[in-house]
Coordinates of C-alpha atoms and ligand atoms in Angstrom, one line a residue:
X14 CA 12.8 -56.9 -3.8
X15 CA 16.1 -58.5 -5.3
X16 CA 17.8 -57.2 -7.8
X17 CA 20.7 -59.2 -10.5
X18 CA 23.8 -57.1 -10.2
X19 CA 26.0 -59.8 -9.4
X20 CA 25.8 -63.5 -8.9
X21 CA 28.3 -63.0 -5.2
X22 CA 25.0 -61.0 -4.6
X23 CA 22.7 -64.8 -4.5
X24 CA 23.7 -67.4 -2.7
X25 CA 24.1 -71.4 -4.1
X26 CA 20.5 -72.1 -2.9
X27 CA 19.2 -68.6 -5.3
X28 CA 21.8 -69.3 -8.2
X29 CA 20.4 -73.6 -8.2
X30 CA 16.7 -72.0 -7.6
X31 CA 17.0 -70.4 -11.1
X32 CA 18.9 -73.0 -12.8
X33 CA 15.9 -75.5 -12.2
X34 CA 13.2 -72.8 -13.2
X35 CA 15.6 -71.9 -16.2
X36 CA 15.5 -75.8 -17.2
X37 CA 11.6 -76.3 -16.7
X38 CA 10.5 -72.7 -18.8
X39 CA 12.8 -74.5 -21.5
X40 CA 11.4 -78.0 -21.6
X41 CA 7.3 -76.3 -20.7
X42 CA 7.4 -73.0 -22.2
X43 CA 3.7 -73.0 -22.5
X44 CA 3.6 -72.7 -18.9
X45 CA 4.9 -69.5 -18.4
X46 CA 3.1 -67.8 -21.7
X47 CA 1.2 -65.9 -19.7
X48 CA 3.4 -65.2 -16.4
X49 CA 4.2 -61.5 -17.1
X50 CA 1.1 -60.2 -18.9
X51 CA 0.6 -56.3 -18.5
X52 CA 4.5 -56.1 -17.4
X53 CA 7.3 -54.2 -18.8
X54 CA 10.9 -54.7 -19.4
X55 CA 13.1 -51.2 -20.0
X56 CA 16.4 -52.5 -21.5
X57 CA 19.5 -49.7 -21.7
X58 CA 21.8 -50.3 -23.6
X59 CA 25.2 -48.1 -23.4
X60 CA 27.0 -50.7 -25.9
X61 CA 26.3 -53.4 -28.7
X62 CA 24.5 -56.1 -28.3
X63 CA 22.7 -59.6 -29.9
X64 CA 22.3 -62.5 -27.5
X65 CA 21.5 -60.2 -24.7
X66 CA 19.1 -57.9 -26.6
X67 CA 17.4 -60.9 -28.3
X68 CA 16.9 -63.2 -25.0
X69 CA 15.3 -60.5 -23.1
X70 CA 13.3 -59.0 -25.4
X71 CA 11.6 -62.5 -27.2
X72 CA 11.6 -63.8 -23.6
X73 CA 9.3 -60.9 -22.3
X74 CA 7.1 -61.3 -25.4
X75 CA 7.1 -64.9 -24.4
X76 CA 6.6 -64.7 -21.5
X77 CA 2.9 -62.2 -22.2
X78 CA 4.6 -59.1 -21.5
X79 CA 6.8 -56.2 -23.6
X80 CA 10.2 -55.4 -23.4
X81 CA 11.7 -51.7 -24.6
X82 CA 14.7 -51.1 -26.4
X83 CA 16.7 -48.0 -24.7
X84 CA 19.6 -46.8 -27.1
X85 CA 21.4 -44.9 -24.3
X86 CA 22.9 -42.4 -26.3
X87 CA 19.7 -40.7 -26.8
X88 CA 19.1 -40.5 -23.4
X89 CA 19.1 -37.7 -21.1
X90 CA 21.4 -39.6 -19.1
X91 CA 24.1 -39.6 -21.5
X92 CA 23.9 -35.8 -22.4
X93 CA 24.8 -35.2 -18.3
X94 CA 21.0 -33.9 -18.3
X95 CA 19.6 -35.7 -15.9
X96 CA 21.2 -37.8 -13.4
X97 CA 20.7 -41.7 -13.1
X98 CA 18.8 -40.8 -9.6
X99 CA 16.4 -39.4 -11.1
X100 CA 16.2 -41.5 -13.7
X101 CA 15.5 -44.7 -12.4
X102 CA 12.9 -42.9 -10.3
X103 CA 11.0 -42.3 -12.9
X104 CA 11.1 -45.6 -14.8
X105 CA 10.7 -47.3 -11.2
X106 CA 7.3 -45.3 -11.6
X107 CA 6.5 -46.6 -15.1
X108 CA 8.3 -49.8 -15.4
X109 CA 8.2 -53.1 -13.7
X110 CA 11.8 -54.7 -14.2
X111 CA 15.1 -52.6 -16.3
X112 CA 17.9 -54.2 -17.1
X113 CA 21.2 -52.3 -18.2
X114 CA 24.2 -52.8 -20.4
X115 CA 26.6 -50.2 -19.0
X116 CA 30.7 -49.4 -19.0
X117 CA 30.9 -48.8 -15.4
X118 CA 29.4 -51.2 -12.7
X119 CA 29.5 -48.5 -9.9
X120 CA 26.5 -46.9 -12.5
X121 CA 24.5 -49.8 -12.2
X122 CA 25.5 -50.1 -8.3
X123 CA 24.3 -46.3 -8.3
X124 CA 20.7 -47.9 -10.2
X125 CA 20.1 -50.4 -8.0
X126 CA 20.3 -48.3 -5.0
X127 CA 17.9 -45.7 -6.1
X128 CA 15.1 -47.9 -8.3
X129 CA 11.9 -49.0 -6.8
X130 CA 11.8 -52.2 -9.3
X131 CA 14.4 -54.9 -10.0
X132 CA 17.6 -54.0 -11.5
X133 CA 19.5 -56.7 -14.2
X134 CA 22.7 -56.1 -14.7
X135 CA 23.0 -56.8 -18.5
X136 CA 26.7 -56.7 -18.4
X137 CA 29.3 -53.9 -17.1
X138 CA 32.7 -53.5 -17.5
X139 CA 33.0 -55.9 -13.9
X140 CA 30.1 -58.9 -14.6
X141 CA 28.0 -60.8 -16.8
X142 CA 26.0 -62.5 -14.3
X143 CA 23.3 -63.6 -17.1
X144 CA 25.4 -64.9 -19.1
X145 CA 27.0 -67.3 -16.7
X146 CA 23.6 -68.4 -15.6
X147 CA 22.7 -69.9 -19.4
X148 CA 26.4 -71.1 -19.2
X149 CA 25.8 -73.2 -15.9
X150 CA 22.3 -74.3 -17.5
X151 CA 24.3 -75.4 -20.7
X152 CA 27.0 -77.3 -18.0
X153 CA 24.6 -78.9 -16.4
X154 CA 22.8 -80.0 -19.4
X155 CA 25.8 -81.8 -20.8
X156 CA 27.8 -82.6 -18.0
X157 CA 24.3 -83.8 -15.9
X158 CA 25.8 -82.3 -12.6
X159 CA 27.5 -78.6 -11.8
X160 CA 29.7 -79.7 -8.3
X161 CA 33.1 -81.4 -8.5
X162 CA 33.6 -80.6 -12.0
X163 CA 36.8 -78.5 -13.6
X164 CA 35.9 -75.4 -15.6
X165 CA 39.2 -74.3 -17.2
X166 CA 39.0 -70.5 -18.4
X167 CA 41.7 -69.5 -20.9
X168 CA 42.5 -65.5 -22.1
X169 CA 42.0 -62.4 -20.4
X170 CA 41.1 -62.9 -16.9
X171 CA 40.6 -58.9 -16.3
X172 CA 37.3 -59.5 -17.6
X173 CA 33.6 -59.2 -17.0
X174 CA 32.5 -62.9 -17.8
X175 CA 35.6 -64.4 -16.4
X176 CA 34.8 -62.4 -13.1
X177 CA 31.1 -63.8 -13.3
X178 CA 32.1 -67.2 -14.2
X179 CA 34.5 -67.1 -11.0
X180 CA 31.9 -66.4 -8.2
X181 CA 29.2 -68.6 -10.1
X182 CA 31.5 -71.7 -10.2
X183 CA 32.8 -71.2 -6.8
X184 CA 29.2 -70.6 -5.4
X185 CA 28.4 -74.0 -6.8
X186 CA 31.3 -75.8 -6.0
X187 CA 32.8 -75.8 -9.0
X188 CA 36.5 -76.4 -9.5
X189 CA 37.6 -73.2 -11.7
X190 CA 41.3 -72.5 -12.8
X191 CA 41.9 -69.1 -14.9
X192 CA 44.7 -69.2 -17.4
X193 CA 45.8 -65.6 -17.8
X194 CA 48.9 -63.6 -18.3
X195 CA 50.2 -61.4 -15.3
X196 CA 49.0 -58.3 -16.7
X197 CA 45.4 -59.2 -17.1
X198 CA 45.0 -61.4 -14.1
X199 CA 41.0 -61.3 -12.7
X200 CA 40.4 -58.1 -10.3
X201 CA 41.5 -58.7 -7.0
X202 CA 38.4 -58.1 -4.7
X203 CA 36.6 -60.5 -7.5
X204 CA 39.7 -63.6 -5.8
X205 CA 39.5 -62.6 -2.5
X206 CA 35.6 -63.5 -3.1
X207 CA 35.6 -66.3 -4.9
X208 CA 38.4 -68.0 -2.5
X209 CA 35.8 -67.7 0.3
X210 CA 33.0 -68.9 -1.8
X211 CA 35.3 -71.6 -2.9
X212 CA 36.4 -72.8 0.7
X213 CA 32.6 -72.7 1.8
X214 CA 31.6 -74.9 -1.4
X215 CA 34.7 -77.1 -0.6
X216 CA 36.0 -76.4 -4.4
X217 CA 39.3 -75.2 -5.6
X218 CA 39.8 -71.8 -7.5
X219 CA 43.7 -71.3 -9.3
X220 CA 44.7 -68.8 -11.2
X221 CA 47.8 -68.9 -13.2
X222 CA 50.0 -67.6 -16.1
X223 CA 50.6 -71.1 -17.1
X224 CA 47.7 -72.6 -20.1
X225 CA 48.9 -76.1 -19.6
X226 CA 48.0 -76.0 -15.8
X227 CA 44.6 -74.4 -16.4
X228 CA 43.1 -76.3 -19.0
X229 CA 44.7 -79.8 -17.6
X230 CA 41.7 -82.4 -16.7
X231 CA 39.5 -79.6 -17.5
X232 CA 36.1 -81.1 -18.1
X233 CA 34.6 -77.7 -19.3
X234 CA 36.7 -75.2 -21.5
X235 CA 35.6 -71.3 -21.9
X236 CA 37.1 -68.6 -23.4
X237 CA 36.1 -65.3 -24.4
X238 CA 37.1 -62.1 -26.7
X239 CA 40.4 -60.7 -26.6
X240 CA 38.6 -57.3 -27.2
X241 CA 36.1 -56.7 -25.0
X242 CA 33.5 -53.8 -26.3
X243 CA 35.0 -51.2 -23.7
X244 CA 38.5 -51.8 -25.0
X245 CA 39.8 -49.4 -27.4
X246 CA 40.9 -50.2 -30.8
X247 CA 44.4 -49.0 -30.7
X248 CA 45.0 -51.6 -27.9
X249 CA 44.2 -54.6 -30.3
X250 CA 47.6 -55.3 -31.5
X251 CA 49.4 -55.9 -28.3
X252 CA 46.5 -57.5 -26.9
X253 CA 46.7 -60.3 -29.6
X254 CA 50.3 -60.7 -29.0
X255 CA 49.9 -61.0 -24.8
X256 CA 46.7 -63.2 -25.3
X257 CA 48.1 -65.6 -28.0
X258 CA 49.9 -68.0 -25.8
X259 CA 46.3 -68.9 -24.0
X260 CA 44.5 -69.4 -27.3
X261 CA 42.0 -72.4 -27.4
X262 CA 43.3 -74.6 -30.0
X263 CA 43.2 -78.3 -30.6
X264 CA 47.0 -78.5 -29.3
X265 CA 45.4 -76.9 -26.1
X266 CA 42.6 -79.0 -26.2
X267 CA 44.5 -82.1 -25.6
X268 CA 45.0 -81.1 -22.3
X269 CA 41.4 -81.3 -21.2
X270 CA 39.3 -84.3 -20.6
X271 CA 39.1 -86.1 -23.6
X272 CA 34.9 -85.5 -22.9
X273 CA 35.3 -82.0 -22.3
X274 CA 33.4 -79.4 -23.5
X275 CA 34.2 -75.9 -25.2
X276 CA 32.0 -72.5 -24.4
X277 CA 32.6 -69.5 -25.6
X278 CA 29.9 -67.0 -24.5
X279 CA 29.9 -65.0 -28.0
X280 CA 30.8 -62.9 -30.2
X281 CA 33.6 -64.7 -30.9
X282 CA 36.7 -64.4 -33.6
X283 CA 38.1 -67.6 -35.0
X284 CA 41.5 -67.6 -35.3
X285 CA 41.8 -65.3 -31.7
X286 CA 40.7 -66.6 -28.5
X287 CA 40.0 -70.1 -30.2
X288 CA 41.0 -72.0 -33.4
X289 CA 38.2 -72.3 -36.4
X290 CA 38.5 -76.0 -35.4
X291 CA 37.6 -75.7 -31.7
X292 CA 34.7 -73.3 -31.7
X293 CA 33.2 -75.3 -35.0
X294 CA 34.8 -79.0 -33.4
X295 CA 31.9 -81.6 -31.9
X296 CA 33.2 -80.2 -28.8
X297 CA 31.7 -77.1 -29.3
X298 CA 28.2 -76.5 -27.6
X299 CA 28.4 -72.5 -28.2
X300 CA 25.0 -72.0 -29.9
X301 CA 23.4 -74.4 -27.0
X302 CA 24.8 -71.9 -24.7
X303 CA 23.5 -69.0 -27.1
X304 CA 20.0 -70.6 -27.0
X305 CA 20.2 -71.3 -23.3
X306 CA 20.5 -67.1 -22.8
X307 CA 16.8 -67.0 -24.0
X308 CA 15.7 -70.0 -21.1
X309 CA 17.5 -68.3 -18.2
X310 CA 16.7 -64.9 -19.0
X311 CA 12.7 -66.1 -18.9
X312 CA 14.2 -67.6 -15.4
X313 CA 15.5 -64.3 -14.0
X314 CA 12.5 -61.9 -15.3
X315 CA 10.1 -64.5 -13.6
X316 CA 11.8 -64.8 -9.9
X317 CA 12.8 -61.1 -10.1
X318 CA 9.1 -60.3 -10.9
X319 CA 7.3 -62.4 -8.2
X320 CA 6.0 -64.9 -11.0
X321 CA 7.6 -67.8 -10.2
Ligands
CP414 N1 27.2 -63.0 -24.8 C1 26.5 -61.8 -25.0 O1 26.2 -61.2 -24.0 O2 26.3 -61.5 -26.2 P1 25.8 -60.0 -26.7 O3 26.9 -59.1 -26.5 O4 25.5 -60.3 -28.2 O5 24.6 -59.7 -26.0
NVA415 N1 33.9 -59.7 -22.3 C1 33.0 -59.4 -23.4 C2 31.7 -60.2 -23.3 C3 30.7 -60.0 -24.4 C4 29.4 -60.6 -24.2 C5 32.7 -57.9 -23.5 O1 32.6 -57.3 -22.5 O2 32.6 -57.4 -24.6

């Protein structure tokens, strides 16, 4: 059984495996209507969501079988009632596949380890690792190739997508460079992997305070919020000022390939991480790499469920 925790979990060969799947449920959907009849998704959800929600819950349908919604608030879990041993015990017994969108990653670390089913992580406060799947499905639909390219990420590199981005790029041999300020440079254990990754692949991996030598020749731009749903509100004002310097504007923009393209994996705020006339520019492929959430989620439940 494999679970999704986190894309340094699966190796080039596993990430490429469900790229191609990802790519053939989108262009044959019909082919898959029927994969995971009788099955059933359990998706927890500790914080907001709409791609996420949306992309697992329409694929499963989809894909023949149901998905549930889990408001974790209202769980047992969140009251200190029960613990998440025994939790996922029990919907190991009931379910066939759970997925989780959680604050901490050693919780899902701690689901994983105890569940008798697959385990997604839907996003902690560490990794995204589904959401940098539909984003290297959308690269390689534009870009027709993933290796050799540069993927310039700009704004906080202390970050969940950022971190996912970082192993997934340098799994694949993609170039990545992270523009970030000092204080909110990408978690250390998360560089020490990806320079290995990156050495194996034969791709480079930089991470600076400097925009201009992050985004230079970049053939792929990607930024993402300022305010993360785990940060607190009161933290908003100094976070703008300590994040504006690596905003994606056209300025910016012009430091990239003049081909390049711009990803954001939403929600996004115009006039934050990116300029009204970036994320709404013809360089823009945002809602491509929206749609593409739905195609690689229908990737993941199929491999993780033996259906493909
Ligand atoms: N990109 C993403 O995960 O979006 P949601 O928070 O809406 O699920
Ligand atoms: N870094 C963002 C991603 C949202 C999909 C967050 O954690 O809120």
């Amino acid at each position: 059984m494999k679970h999704l925790i986190s894309l340094k979990d699966w190796s080039a060969e596993e990430i490429l495996d469900v790229l191609k799947l990802a790519a053939e449920v989108k262009a044959e959907p019909q082919n898959y209507a029927g994969a995971l009849t009788q099955k059933t998704l359990l998706m927890m959800f500790e914080k907001p969501s709409l791609r996420t929600r949306l992309s697992f819950e329409i694929g499963m349908t989809q894909l023949g079988g149901h998905a549930i919604y889990y408001d974790m608030s209202t769980s047992p879990m969140s009251g200190g009632k029960e613990t998440i041993e025994d939790s996922i015990k029990v919907i190991s017994r009931m379910c066939n596949v759970v997925m989780a969108r959680l604050f901490n990653h050693a919780d899902i670390l701690k689901m994983a380890e105890h569940a008798a089913i697959p385990v997604i992580n839907a996003l902690t406060d560490n990794s995204h690792p589904c959401q940098v799947l539909a984003d290297l499905q959308t690269i390689q639909e534009k870009k027709g190739t993933l290796k050799g390219l540069k993927l310039a990420y700009l704004g906080d590199g202390f970050n969940n997508v950022t971190h996912s981005l970082m192993n997934g790029c340098t799994r694949l041999g993609i170039n990545i460079s992270v523009g970030s300020p000092e204080e909110q440079m990408p978690a250390v254990e998360v560089t020490e992997t990806a320079m290995r990754f990156a050495q194996e692949s034969g791709c480079e991996l930089v991470i600076t305070d400097d925009p201009v030598e992050a985004i230079k020749d970049a053939d792929v731009v990607y930024t993402d919020s300022w305010m993360s749903y785990h940060i607190p509100k009161d933290e908003e004002a100094a976070r703008i000022k300590l994040f504006t310097p690596y905003q994606v504007n056209a300025e910016l923009m012009k430091h990239a390939k003049p081909d390049a393209i711009f990803m954001n994996c939403l929600p996004a705020l115009r006039g934050c991480e990116q300029t009204a006339e970036v994320i709404d520019g013809p360089q823009s492929v945002v809602f491509d790499e929206a749609e593409n959430r739905l195609h690689a989620q229908k990737a993941v439940l199929l491999k993780l469920c033996g259906a493909a």
